[in-house]
Coordinates of C-alpha atoms in Angstrom, one line a residue:
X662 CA 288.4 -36.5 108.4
X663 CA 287.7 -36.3 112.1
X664 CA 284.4 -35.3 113.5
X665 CA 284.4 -33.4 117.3
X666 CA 281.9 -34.7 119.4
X667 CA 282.7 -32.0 122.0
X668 CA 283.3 -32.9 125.2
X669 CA 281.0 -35.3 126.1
X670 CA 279.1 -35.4 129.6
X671 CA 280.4 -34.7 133.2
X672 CA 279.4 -36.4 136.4
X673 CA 279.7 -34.6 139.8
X674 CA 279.0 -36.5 142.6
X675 CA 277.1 -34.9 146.1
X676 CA 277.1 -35.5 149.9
X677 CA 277.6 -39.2 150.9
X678 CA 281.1 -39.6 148.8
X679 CA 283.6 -37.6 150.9
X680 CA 286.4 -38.9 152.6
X681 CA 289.7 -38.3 154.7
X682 CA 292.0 -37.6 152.2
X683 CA 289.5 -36.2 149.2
X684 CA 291.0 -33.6 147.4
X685 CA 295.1 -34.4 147.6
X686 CA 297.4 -33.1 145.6
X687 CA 294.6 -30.4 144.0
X688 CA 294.9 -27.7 146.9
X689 CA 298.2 -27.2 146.2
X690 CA 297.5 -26.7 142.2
X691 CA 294.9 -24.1 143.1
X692 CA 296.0 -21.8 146.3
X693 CA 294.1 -19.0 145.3
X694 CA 290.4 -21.0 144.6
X695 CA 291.6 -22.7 148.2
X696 CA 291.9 -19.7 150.0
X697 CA 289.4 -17.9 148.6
X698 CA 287.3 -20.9 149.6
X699 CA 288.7 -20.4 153.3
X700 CA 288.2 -16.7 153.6
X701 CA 284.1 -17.1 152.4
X702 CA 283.7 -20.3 155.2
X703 CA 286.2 -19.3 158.1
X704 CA 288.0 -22.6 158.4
X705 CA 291.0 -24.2 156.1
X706 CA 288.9 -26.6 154.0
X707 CA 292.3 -28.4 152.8
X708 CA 293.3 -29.2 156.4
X709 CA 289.4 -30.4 156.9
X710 CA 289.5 -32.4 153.7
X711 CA 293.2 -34.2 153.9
X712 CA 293.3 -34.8 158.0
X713 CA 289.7 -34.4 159.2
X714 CA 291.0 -33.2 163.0
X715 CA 287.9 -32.4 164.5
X716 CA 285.8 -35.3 163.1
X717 CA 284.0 -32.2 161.2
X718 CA 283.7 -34.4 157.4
X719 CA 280.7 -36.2 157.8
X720 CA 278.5 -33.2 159.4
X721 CA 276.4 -31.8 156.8
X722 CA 277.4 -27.9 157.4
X723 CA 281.1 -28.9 156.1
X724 CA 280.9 -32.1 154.1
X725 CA 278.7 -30.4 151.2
X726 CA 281.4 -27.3 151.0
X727 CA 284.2 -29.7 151.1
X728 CA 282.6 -31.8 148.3
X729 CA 281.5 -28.3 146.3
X730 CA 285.5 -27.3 146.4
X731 CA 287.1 -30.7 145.4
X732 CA 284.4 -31.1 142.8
X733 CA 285.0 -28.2 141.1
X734 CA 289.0 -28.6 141.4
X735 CA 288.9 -31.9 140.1
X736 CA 286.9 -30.4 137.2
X737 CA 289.4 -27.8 136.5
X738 CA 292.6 -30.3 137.1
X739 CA 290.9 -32.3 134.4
X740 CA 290.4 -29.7 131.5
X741 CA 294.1 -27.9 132.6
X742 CA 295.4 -31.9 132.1
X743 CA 293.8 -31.5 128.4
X744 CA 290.4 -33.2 128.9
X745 CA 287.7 -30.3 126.9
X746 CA 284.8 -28.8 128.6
X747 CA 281.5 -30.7 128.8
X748 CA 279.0 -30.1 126.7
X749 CA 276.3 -31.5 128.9
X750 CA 276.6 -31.6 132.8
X751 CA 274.9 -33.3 135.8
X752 CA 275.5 -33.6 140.2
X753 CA 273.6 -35.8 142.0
X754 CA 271.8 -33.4 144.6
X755 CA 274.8 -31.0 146.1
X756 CA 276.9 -32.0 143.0
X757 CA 274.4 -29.9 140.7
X758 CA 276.0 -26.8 142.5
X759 CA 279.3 -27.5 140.4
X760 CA 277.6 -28.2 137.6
X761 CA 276.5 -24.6 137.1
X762 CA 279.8 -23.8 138.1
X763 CA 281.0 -25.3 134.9
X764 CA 278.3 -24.1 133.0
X765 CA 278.9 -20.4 133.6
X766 CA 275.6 -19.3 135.8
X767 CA 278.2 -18.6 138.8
X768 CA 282.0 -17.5 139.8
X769 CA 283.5 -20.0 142.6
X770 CA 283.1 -17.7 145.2
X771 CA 279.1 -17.4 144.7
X772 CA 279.2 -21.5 144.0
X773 CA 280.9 -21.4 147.6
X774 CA 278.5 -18.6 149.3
X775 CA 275.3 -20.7 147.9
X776 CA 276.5 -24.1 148.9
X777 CA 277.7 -22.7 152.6
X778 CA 273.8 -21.4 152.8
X779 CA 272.5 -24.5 151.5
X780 CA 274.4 -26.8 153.9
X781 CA 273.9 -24.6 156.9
X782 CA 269.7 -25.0 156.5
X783 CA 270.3 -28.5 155.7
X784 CA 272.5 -29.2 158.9
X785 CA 270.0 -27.3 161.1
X786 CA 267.1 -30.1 160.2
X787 CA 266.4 -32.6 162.8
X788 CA 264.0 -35.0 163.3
X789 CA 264.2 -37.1 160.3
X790 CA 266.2 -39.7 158.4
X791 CA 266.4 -41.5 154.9
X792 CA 266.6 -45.2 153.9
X793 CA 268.6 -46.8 151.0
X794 CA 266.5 -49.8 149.7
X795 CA 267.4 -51.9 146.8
X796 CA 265.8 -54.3 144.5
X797 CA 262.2 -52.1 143.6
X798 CA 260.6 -49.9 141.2
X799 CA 259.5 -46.3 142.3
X800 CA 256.7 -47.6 141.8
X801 CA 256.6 -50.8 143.5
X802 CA 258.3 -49.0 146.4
X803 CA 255.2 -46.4 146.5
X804 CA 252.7 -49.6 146.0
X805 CA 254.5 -51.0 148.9
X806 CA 254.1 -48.0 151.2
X807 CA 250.4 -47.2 150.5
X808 CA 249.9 -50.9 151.6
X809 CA 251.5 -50.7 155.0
X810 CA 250.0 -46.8 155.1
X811 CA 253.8 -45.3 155.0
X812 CA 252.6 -42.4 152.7
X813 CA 254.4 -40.0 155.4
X814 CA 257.7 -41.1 153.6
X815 CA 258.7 -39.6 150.6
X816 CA 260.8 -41.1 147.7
X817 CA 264.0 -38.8 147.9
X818 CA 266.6 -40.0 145.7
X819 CA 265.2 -42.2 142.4
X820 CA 269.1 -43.3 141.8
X821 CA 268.4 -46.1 139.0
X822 CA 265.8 -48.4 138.3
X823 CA 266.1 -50.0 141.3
X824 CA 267.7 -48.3 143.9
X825 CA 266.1 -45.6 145.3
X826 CA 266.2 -43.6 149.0
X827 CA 263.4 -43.0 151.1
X828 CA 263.2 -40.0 153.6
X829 CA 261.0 -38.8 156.6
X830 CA 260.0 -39.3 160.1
X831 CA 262.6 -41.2 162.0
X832 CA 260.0 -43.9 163.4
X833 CA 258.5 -44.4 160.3
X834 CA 261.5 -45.1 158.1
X835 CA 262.6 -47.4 161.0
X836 CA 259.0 -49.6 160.3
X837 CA 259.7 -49.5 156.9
X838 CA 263.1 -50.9 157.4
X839 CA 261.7 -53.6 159.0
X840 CA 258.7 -54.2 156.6
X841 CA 260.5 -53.7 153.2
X842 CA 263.4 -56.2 154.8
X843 CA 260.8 -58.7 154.8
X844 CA 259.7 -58.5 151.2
X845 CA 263.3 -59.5 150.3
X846 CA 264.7 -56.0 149.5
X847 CA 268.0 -54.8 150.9
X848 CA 267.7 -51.9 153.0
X849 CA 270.2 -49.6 154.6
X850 CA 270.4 -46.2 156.9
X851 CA 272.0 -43.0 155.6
X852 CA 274.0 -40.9 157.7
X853 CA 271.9 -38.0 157.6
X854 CA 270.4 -35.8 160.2
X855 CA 267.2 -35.1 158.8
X856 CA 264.6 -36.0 155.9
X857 CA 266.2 -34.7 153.2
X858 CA 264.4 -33.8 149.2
X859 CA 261.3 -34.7 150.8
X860 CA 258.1 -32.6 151.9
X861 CA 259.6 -32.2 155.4
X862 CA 262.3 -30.0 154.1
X863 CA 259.7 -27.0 152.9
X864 CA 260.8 -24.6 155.4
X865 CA 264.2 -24.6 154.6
X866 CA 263.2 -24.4 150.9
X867 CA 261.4 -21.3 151.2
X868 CA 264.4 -19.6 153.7
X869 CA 266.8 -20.5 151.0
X870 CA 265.0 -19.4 148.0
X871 CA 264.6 -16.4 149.7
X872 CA 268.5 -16.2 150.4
X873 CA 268.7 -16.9 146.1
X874 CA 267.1 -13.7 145.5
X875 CA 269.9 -11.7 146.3
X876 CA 271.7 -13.0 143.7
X877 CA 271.9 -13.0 139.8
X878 CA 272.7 -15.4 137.5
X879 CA 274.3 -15.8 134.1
X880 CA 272.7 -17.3 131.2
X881 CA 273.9 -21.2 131.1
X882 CA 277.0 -21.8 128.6
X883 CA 276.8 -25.3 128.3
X884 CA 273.4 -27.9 129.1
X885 CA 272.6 -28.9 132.9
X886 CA 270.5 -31.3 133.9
X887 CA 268.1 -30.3 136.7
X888 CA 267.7 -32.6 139.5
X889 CA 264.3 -32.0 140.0
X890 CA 262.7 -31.8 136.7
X891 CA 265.2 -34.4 134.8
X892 CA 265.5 -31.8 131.9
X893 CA 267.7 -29.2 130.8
X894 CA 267.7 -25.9 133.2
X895 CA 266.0 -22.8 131.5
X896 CA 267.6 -19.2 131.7
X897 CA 266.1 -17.4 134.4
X898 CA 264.8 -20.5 136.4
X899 CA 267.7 -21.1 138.5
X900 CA 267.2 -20.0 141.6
X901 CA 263.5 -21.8 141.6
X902 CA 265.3 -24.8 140.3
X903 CA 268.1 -24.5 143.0
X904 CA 265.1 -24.2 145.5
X905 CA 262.6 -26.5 144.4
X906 CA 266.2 -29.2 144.7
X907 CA 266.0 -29.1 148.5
X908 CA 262.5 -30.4 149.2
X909 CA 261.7 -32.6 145.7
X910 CA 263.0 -35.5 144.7
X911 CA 266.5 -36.3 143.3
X912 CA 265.5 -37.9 139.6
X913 CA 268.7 -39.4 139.0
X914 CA 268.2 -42.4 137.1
X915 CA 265.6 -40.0 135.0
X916 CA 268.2 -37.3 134.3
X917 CA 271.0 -39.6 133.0
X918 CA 268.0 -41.3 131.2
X919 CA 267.3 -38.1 129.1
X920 CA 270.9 -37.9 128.3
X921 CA 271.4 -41.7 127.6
X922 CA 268.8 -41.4 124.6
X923 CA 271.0 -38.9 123.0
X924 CA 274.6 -39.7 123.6
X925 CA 276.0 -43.4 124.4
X926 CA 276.9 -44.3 127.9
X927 CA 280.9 -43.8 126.9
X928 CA 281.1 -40.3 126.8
X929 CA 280.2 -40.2 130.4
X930 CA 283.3 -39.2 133.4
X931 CA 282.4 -38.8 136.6
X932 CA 284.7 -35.9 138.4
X933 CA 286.1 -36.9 141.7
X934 CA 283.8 -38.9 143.4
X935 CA 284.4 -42.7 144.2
X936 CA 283.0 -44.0 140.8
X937 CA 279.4 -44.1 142.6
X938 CA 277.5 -42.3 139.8
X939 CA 279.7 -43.8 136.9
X940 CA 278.1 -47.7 138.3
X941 CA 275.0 -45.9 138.5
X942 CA 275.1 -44.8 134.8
X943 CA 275.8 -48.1 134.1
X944 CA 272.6 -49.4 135.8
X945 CA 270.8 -47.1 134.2
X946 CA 271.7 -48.0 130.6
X947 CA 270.9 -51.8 131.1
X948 CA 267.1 -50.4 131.5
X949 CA 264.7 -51.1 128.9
X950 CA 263.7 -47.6 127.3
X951 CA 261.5 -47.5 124.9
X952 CA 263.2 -46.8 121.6
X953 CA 263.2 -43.5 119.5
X954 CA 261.5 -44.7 116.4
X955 CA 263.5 -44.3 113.1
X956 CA 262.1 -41.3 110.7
X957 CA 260.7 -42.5 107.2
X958 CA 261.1 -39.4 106.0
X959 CA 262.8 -35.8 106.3
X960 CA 261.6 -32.2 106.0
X961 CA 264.3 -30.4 104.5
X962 CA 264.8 -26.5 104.2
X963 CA 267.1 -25.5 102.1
X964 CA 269.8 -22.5 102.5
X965 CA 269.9 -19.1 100.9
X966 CA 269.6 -19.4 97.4
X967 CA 269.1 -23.4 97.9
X968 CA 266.2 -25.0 96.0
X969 CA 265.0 -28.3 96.0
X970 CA 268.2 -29.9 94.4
X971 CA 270.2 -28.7 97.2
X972 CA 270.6 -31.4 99.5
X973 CA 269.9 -34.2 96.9
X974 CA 273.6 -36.0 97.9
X975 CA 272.0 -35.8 101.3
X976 CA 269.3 -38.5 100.1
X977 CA 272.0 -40.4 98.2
X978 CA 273.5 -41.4 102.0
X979 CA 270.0 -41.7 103.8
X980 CA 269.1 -45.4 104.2
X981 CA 265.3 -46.5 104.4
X982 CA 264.4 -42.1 105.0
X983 CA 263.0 -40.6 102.1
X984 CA 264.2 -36.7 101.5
X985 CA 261.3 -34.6 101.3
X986 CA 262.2 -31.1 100.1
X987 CA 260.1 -28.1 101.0
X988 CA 260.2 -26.0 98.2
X989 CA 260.2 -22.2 98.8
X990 CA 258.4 -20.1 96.0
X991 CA 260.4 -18.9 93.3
X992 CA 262.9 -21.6 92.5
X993 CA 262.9 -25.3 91.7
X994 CA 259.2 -26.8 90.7
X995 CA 257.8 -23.3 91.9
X996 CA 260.0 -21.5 89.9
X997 CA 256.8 -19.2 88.3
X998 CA 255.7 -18.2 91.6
X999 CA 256.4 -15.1 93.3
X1000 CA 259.1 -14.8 95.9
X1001 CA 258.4 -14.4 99.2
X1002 CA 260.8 -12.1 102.1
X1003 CA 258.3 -12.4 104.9
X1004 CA 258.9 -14.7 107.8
X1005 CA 255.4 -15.2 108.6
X1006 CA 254.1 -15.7 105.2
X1007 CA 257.3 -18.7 104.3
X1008 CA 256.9 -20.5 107.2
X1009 CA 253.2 -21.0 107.0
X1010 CA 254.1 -21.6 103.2
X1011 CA 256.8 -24.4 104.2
X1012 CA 253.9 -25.5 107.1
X1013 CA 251.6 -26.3 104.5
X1014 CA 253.8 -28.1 102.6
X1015 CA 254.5 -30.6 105.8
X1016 CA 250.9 -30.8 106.6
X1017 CA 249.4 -32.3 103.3
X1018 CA 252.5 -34.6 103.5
X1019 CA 251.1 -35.7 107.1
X1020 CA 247.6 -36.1 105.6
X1021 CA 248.8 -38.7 103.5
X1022 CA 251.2 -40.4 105.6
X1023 CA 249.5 -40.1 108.6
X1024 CA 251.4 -40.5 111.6
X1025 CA 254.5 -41.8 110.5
X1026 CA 257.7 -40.9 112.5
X1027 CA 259.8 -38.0 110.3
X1028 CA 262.7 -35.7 111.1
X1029 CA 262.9 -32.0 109.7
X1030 CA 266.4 -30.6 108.9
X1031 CA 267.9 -26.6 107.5
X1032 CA 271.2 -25.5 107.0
X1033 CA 272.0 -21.9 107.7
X1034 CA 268.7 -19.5 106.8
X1035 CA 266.9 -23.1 106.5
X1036 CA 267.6 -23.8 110.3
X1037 CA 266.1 -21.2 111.3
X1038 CA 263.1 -21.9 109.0
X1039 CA 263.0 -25.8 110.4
X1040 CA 262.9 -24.4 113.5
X1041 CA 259.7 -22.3 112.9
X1042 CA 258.6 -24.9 110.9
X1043 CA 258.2 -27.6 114.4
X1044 CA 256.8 -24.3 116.0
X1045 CA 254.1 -24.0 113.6
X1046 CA 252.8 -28.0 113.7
X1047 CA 253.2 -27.6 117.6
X1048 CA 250.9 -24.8 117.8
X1049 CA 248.5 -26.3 115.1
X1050 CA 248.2 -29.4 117.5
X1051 CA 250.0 -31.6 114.4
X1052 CA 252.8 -34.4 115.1
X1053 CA 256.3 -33.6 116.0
X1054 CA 259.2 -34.6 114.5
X1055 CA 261.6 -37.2 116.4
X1056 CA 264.5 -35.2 115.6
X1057 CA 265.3 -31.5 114.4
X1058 CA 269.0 -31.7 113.0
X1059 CA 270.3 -27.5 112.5
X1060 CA 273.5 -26.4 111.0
X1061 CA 275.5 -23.8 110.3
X1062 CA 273.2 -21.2 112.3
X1063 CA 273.6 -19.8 115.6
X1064 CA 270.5 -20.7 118.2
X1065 CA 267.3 -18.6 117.0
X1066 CA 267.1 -16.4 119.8
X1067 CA 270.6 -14.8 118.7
X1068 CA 270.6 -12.6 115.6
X1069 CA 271.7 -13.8 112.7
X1070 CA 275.1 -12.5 111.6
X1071 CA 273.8 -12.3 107.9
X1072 CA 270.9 -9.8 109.2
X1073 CA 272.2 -7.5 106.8
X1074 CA 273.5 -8.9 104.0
X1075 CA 270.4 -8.0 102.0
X1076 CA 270.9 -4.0 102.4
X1077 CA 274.9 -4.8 100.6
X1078 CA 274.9 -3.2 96.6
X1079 CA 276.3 -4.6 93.4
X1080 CA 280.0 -6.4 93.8
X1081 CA 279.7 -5.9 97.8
X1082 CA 276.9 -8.5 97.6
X1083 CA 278.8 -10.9 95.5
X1084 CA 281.7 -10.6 97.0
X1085 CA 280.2 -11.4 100.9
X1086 CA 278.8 -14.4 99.1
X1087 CA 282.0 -15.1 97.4
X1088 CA 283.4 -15.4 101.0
X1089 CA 280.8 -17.6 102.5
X1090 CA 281.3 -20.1 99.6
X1091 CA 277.9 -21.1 98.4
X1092 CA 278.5 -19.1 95.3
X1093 CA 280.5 -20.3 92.4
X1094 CA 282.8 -18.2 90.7
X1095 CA 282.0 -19.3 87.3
X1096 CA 278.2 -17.9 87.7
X1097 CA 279.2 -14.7 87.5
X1098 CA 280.3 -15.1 84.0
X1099 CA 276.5 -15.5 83.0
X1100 CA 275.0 -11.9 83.7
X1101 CA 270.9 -13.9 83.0
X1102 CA 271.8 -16.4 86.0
X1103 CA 273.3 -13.9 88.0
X1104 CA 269.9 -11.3 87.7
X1105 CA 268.2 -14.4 88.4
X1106 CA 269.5 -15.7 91.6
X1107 CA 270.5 -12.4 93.0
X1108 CA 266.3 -11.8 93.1
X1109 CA 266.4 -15.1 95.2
X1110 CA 269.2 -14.4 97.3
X1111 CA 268.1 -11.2 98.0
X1112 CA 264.5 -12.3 99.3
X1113 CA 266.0 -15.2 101.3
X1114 CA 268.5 -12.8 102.9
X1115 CA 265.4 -10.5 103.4
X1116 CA 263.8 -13.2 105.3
X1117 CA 266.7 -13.0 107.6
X1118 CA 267.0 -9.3 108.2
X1119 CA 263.1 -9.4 108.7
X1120 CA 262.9 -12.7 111.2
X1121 CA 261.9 -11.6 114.4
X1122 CA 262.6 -14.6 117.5
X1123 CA 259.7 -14.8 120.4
X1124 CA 260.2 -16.7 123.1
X1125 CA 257.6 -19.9 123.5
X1126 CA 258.0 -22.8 125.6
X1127 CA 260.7 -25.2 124.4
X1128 CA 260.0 -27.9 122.2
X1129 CA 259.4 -31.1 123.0
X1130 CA 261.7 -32.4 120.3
X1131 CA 265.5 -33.3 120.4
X1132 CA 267.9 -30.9 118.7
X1133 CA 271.2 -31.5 117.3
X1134 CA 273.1 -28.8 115.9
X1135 CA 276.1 -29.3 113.7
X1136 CA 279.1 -26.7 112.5
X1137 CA 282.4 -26.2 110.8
X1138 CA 285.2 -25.3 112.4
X1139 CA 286.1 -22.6 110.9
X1140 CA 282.5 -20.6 110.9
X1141 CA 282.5 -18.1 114.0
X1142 CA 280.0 -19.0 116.1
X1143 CA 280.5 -18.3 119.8
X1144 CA 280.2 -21.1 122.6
X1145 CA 276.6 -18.4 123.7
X1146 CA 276.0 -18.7 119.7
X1147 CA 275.7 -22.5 119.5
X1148 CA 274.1 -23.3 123.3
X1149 CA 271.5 -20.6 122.8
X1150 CA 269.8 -23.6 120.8
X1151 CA 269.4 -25.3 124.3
X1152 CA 266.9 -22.4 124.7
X1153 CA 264.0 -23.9 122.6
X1154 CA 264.2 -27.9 123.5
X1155 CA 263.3 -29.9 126.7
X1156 CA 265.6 -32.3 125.7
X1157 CA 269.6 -32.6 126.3
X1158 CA 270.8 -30.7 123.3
X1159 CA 273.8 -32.2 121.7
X1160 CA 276.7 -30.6 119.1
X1161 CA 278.7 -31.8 116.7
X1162 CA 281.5 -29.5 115.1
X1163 CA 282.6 -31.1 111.2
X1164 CA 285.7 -29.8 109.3
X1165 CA 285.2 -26.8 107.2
X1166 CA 283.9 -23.3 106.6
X1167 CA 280.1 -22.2 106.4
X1168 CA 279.7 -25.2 104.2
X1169 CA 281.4 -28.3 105.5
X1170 CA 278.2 -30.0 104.9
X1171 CA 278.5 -30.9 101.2
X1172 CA 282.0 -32.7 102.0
X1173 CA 280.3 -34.5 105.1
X1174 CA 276.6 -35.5 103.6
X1175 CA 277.1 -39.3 105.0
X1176 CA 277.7 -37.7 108.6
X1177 CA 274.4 -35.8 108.5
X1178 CA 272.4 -38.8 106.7
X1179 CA 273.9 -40.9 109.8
X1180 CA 272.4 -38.2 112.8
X1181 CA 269.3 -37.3 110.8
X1182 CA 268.5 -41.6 111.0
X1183 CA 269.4 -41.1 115.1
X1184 CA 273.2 -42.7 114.4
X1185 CA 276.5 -41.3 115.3
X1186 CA 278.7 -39.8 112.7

């Protein structure tokens, strides 16, 4: 059966790509975006875009509109033509701007208002300039500068490993032209009017951040890639972000980087553009990276009701990963011990239970995965070693649960009497019918379903810094989570979430254990 990968990752390129022409046969698809467009800047950005007359493209107060509006047409042209959303999205400096756009944290009109701003501080800069130079390492670049005492340049744009922009004072970037020709690299000007992402770009920085704050923004519906921190943005940070953009550094290659370690290189499309950042992406991949070391092991956690026998077909697909079940009291081996319905008290419970496992494996690589009530648990799980200073995982692997920060839609399930209980469980399908024929069994797991479920009308989320450890949720698609449900998990990693949605209701899994052995190891379903 087919698995969704979602819609992969979306490209959107910034100032440098426009050109006569850009944009035909989209401003007639989209007259009202177009005009709306028009009415916020004051001129006819289709006539400026297709015929150029006044020589207007290539000045920095209208080429980074232009590019913002034929960006995000070509965007929606290409979902209307049956191409889905992306999941994860990234613009090279301007292009972040339609990034959000996609992602939900602005209307087009705003995106338009905000780029307008943006370009007219840029344009007003003077006195600088930027250099292209190919063939070096950031850091060989910044070796080579301290050197020949150029440390009044900045490096601007770090496009892949070895292409990357400099930016600052006009007669310095001419002597490093000269000086970093005659080490062999390839050098080249860029049509820009000042020193652009660099240190000389503060002012306008603070006058545009200043312009942000009369403005809100919506909580992010799908993953964006931050220019200037090369990791996911963070609800409530993007204005700072936005800001921070104009004077730091572009961190290309290190942006598609964080992505690249997560999702192959073929699930990238560039929107509009010239195919620029698409040869960049593939410049990027020939790096070496380190690799993400394989887990020996996994954590598991298991659902309501679940004991240790739960995911056993699980560790029938795993190859070379031993399944490591944490056992919650009152079931399985611990069937004499009490049950427990606090949070608090299971998670340092399940905590314990990884830690003597780390004492005698030491620092082995592992991977922690829960389904449904045991997602949330795995989650609080990696929370607990973080803040007790132990290893993380290489990988948390969720499903079936929306991000932790959202309520849990079974909240309540532990306040429902008699049949009403059995019948909700009925409907989720982790009960069998034929239990109920047993009235000994049924007294006895109803006791455990009703503490796990208690455990989720009692779980409390509070927000921590995000974890330092890759996510990858998974759901069926015929659970109703919401597109805010599932992306709220982007919340609580530094690192490109990624989502894959499986055939099936709330338990797809136990028809697609091979898929979830395959991403638990790091592989692709």
């Amino acid at each position: 059966m087919p698995v969704t990968h979602g819609g992969g990752v979306a490209l959107f390129p910034g100032q440098g790509t426009q050109a006569k022409g850009m944009g035909a046969g989209l401003f007639d698809r989209y007259p009202e975006a177009v005009a709306l467009a028009g009415d916020v800047l004051g001129y006819d950005v289709a006539r400026l875009c297709l015929e150029d007359p006044d020589g207007r493209l290539d000045d920095t107060r209208y080429t980074q509109p232009a590019i913002f509006v034929v960006n995000a047409l070509s965007y929606w042209d290409s979902v209307d033509r049956g191409e889905p959303p992306a999941d994860v999205l990234l613009g090279h400096s301007l292009g972040e701007y339609n990034a959000l756009l996609a992602a939900g944290a602005f209307d087009f009109e705003t995106g338009v208002k905000l780029v307008a701003q943006r370009s007219a501080l840029m344009g007003a800069e003077r006195g600088g300039a930027m250099l292209a130079v190919v063939g070096a390492s950031v850091q060989r670049l910044e070796e080579l500068l301290a050197e020949n005492e150029l440390t009044t340049l900045d490096v601007a744009n770090r496009n892949t490993p070895s292409q990357n922009v400099l930016s600052g004072p006009v007669a310095d970037i001419d002597r490093a032209r000269e000086i970093l020709a005659a080490q062999g690299l390839r050098v080249a000007p860029v049509r820009v009017s000042a020193a652009f992402h660099s240190r000389y770009m503060r002012s306008a920085r603070e006058e545009f951040a200043a312009f942000l704050r009369g403005f809100r923004f919506a909580p992010l519906a799908r993953t964006v890639i931050a220019n200037a921190t090369a990791r996911p943005y963070r609800d409530g940070e993007v204005a700072s972000t936005l800001s921070a953009q104009l004077d730091g550094a572009v961190r290309w290659s290190d942006s598609v980087l964080a992505v690249l370690r997560r999702l192959p290189a073929e699930r990238f499309r560039e929107v509009g553009g010239n195919g620029l950042l698409t040869r960049m992406v593939r410049q990027i991949e020939t790096a070496p990276v380190p690799p993400v070391p394989k887990p020996r092991r996994v954590f598991t956690v298991a659902f309501a009701g679940g004991d240790e026998n739960s995911y056993r077909p699980l560790g029938e697909h795993l190859r070379d990963v031993e399944l490591v079940p944490l056992e919650r009291p009152g079931r399985g081996r611990r069937y004499s011990a009490p049950l427990v319905s606090d949070p608090e008290a299971l998670v340092a419970d399940l905590t314990g239970q990884v830690r003597e496992h780390l004492r005698e494996h030491g620092d082995e690589p592992f991977a922690v995965y829960g389904h449904s009530l045991g997602a949330r648990l795995a989650f609080r799980v990696c929370r607990q070693l973080r803040a007790e200073g132990l290893p993380a995982p290489v990988r948390l692997v969720v499903s079936g649960e929306c991000g932790p920060s959202v309520p849990s839609r079974e909240r309540d399930t532990w306040q429902l009497t008699g049949d009403a209980f059995w019948a909700h469980l009925e409907q989720l399908g982790g009960v069998p019918r034929q239990l109920r024929q047993y009235e000994d069994l049924m007294a006895h797991y109803e006791r455990v379903l009703r503490a796990d479920f208690t455990v989720l009308g009692r779980y409390r989320h509070h927000e921590e810094a995000p974890l330092d450890v890759p996510i990858t949720v998974v759901t069926g698609d015929g659970e109703p989570f919401t597109e805010a449900d599932l992306v709220a998990w982007q919340r609580e990693t530094t690192e490109p979430l990624v989502r894959y949605r499986f055939p099936g209701d709330h338990f797809f899994i136990r028809a697609h254990w091979a898929e979830l052995a395959h991403l638990i190891e790091g592989a692709n379903p």
